[in-house]
Short mmCIF file of C-alpha atoms and ligand atoms in Angstrom, two decimals:
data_model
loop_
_atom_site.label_atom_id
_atom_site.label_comp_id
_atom_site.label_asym_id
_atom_site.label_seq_id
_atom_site.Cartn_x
_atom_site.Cartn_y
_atom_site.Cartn_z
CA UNK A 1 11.53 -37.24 -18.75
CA UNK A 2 14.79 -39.43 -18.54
CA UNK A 3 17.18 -39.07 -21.66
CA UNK A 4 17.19 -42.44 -24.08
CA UNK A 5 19.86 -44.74 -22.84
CA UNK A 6 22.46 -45.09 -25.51
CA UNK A 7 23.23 -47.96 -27.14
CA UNK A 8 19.70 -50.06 -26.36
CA UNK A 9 17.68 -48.11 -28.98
CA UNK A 10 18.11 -46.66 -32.97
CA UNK A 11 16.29 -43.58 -32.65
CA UNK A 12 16.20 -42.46 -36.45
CA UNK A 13 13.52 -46.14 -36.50
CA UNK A 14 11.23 -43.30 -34.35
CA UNK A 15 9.06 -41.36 -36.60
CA UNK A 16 6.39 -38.88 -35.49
CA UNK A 17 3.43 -38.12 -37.46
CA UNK A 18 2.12 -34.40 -36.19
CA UNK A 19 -0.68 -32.31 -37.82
CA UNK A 20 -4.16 -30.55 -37.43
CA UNK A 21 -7.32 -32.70 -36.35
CA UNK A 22 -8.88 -33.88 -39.66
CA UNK A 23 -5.96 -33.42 -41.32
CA UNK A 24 -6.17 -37.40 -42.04
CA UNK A 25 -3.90 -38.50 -40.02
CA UNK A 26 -5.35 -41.62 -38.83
CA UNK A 27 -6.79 -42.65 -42.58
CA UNK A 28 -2.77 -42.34 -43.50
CA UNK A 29 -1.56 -44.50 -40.41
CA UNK A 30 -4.56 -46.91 -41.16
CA UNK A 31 -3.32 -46.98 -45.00
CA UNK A 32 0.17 -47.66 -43.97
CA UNK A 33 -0.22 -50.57 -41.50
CA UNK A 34 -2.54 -52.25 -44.19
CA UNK A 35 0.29 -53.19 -46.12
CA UNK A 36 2.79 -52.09 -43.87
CA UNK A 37 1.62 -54.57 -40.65
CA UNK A 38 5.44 -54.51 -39.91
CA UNK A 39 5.51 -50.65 -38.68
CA UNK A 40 4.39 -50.67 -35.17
CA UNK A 41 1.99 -47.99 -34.20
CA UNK A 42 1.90 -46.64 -30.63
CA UNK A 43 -1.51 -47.24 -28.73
CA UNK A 44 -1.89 -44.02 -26.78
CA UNK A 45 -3.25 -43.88 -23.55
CA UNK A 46 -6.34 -41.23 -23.59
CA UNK A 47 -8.93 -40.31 -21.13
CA UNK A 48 -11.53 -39.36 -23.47
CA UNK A 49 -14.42 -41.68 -24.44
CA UNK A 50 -14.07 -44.28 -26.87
CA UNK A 51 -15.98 -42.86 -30.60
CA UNK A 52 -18.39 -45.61 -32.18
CA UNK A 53 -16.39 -48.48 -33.19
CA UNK A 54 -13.18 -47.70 -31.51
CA UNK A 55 -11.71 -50.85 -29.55
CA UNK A 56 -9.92 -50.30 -25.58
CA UNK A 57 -6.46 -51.43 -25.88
CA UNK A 58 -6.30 -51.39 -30.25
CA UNK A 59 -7.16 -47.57 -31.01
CA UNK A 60 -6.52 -46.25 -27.72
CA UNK A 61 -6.29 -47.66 -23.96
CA UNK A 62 -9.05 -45.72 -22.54
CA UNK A 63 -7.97 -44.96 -19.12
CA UNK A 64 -9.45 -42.62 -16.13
CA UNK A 65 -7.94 -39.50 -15.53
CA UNK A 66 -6.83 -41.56 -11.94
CA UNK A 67 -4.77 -44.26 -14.02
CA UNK A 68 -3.32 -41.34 -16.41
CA UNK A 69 -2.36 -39.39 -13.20
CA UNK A 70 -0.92 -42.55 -12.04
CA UNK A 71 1.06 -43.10 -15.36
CA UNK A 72 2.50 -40.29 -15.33
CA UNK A 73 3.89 -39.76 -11.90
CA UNK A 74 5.33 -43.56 -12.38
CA UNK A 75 7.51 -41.97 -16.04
CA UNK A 76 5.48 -44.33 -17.61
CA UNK A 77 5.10 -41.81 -20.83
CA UNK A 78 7.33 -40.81 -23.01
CA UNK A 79 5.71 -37.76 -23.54
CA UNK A 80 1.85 -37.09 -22.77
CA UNK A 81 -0.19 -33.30 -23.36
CA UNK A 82 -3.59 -31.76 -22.79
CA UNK A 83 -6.22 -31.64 -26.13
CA UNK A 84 -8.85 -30.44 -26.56
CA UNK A 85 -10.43 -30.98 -22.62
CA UNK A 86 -8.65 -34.45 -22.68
CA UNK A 87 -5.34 -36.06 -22.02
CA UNK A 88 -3.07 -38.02 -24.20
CA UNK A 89 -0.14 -39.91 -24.07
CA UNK A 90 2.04 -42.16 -25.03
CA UNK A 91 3.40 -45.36 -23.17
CA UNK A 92 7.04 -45.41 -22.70
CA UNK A 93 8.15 -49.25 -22.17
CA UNK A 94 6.33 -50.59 -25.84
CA UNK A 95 8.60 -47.69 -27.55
CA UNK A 96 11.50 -48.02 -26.13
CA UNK A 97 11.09 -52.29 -26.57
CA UNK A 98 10.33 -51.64 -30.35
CA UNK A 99 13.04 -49.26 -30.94
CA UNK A 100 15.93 -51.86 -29.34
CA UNK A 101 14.66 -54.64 -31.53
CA UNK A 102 15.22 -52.15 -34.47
CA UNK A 103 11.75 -52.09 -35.20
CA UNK A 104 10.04 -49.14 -37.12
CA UNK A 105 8.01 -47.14 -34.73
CA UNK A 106 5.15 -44.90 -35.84
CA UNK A 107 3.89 -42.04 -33.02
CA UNK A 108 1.09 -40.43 -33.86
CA UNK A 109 0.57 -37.24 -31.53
CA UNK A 110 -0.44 -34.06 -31.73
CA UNK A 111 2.14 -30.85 -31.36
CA UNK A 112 3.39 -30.70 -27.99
CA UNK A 113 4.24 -34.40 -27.43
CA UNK A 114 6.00 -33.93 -30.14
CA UNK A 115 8.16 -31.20 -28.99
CA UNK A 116 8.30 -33.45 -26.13
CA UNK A 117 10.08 -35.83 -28.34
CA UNK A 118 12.03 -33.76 -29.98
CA UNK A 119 13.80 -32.82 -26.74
CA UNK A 120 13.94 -36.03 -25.53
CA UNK A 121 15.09 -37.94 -28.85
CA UNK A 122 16.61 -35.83 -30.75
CA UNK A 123 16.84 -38.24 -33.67
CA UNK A 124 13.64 -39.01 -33.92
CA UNK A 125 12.16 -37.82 -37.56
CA UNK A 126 9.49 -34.87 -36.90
CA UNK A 127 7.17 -35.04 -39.57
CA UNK A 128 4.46 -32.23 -40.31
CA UNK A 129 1.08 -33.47 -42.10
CA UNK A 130 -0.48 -30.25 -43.60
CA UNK A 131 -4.20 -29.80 -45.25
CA UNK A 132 -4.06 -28.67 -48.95
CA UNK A 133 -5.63 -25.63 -47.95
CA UNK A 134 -7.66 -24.36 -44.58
CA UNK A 135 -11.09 -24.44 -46.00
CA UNK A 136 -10.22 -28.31 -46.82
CA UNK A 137 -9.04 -28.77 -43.49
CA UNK A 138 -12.45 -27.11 -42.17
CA UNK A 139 -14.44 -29.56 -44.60
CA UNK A 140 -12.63 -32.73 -43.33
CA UNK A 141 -12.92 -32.00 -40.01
CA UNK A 142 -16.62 -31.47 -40.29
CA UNK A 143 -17.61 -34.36 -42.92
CA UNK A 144 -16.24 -36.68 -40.32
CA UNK A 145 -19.24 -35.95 -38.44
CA UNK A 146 -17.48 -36.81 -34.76
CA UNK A 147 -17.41 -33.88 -33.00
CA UNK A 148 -20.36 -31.45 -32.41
CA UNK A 149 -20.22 -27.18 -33.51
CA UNK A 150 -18.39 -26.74 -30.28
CA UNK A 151 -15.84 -28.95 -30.10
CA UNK A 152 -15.05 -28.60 -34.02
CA UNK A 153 -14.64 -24.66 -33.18
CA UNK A 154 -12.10 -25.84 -30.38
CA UNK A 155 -9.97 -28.34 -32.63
CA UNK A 156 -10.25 -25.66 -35.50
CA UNK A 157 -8.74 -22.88 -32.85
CA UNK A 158 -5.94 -25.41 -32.01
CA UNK A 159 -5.36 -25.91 -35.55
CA UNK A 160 -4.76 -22.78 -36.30
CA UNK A 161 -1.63 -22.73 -33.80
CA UNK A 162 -0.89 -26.42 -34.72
CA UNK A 163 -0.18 -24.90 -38.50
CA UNK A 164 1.38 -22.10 -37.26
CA UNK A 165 4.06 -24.84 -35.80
CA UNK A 166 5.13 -26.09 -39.26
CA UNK A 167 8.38 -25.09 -39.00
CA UNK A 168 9.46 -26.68 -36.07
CA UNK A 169 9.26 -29.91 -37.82
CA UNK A 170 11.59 -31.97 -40.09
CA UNK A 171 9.56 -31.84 -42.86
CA UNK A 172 6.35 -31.38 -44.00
CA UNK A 173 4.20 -33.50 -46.18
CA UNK A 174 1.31 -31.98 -48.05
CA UNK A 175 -2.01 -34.83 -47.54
CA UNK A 176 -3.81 -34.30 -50.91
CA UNK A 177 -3.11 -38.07 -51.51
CA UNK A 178 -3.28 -40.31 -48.90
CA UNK A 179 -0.97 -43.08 -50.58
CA UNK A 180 1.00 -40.78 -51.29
CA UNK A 181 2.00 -39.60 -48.16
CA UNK A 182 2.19 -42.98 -47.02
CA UNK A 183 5.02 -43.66 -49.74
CA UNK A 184 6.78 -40.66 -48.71
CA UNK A 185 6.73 -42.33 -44.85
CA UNK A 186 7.91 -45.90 -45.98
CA UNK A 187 10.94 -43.91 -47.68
CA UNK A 188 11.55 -42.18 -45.00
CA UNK A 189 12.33 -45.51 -42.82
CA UNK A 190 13.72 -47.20 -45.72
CA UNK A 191 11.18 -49.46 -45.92
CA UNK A 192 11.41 -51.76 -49.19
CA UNK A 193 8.89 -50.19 -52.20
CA UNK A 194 7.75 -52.97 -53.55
CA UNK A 195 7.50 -50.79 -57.36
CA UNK A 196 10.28 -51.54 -59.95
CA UNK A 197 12.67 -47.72 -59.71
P1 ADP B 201 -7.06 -36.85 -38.18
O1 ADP B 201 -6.72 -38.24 -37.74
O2 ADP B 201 -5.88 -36.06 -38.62
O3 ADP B 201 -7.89 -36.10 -37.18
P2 ADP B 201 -8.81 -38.24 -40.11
O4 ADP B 201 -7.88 -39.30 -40.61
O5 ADP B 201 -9.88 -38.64 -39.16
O6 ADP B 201 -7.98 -36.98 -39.51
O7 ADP B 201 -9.43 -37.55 -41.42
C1 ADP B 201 -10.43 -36.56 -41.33
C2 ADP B 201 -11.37 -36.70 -42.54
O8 ADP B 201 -10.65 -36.38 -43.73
C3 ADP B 201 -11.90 -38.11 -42.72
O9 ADP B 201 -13.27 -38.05 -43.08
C4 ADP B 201 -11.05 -38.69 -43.85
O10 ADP B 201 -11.75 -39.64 -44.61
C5 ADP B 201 -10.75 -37.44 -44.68
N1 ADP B 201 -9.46 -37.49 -45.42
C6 ADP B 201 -8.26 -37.91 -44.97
N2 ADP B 201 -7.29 -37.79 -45.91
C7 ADP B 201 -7.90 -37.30 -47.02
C8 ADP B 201 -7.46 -36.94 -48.35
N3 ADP B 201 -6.18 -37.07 -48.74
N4 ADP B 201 -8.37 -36.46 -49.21
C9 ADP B 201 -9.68 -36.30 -48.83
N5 ADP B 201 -10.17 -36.61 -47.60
C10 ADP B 201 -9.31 -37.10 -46.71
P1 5GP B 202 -8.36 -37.78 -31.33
O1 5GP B 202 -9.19 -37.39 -30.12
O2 5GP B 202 -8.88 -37.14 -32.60
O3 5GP B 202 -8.17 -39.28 -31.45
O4 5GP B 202 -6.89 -37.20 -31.10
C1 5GP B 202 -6.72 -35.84 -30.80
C2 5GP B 202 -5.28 -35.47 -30.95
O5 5GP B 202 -4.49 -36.16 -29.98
C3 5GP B 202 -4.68 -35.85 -32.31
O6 5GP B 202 -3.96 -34.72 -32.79
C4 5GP B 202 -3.76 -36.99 -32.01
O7 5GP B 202 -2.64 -37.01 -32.87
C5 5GP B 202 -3.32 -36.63 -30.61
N1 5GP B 202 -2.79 -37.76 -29.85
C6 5GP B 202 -3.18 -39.07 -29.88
N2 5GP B 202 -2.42 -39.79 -29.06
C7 5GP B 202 -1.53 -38.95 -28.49
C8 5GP B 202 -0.45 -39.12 -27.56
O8 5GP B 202 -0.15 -40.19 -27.08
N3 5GP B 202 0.24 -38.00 -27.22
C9 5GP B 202 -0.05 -36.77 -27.72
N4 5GP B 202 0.72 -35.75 -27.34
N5 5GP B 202 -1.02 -36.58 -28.61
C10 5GP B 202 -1.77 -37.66 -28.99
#
């Protein structure tokens, strides 16, 4: 992984959203770029199959496990990992354009990309998004109804290191309240509240 150039990027615009699957990630991202359409959200390459209603190129670019071979031995992710029987990662060049324009950039990846990032951008903000409790964690993984027994046991396991990570991470943010984690994000890039102090 080649180190960020200096001078063509602010790194502290980079913030990484980390956590356990159903931890509700994605329904905080999809809160935020509601009203926050001016926080650009990396599409991840994956090669796992699309779920129902997730669009090629918007949610995810659904790629081969050729083309992710090929993206990778071209440095064409900024970091990229293995989860859950399926690969993951994340597009260098849209990043690294964002970040130069000064535009707020919003990766959301699971635990080793992140550490990925952390060594390779050191100022990016690491942010940890934590269930209220496990059995919560258990019950929102499961209501989403989009994995079968088996491959909630195998996100669950991974979880269970995934929390164990905490630490490692900037700071953590508790999700009992989806907005308001997402005003805890928007303050984090100084992004204007629109509420009277
Ligand atoms: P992730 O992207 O981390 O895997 P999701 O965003 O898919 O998780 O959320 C998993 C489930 O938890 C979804 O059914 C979602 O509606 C629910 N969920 C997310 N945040 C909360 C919350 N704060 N309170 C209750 N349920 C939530
Ligand atoms: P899902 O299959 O539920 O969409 O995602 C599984 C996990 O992969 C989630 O923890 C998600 O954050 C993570 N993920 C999504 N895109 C990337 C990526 O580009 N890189 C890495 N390292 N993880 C990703």
């Amino acid at each position: 992984m080649s180190e960020q150039p200096s001078g063509t990027a602010t790194p502290s615009r980079l913030l990484v959203l980390s956590g356990p699957s159903g931890v509700g990630k994605s329904t905080v991202v999809r809160q935020l770029r509601a009203h926050h359409p001016d926080i650009w959200l990396s599409v991840s390459a994956t090669t796992r199959f699309p779920r129902p209603g997730e669009i090629d190129g918007v949610h995810y670019h659904f790629v081969g496990a050729e083309k992710f071979d090929q993206l990778v031995a071209d440095g064409g992710l900024l970091e990229w990992a293995e989860f859950a029987g399926h690969r993951y990662g994340t597009p260098r060049a849209p990043v690294e354009e964002r970040l130069s324009a000064g535009v707020p950039v919003l990766l959301e990846i699971e635990l080793q990309g992140a550490r990925q990032i952390r060594a390779s951008m050191p100022e990016a903000t690491l942010v940890f998004l934590a269930p209220p409790s496990w059995d919560e964690l258990v019950r929102r993984l499961t209501g989403r109804g989009t994995e079968d027994a088996e491959l909630i046991a195998q996100r669950l396991a991974t979880a269970r290191e995934e929390l164990a990570a905490e630490k490692e991470f900037d700071l953590t943010l508790v999700n009992t309240s989806v907005q308001e984690v997402v005003d805890r994000l928007l303050a984090l890039w100084q992004v204007g509240d629109p509420r009277p102090n």
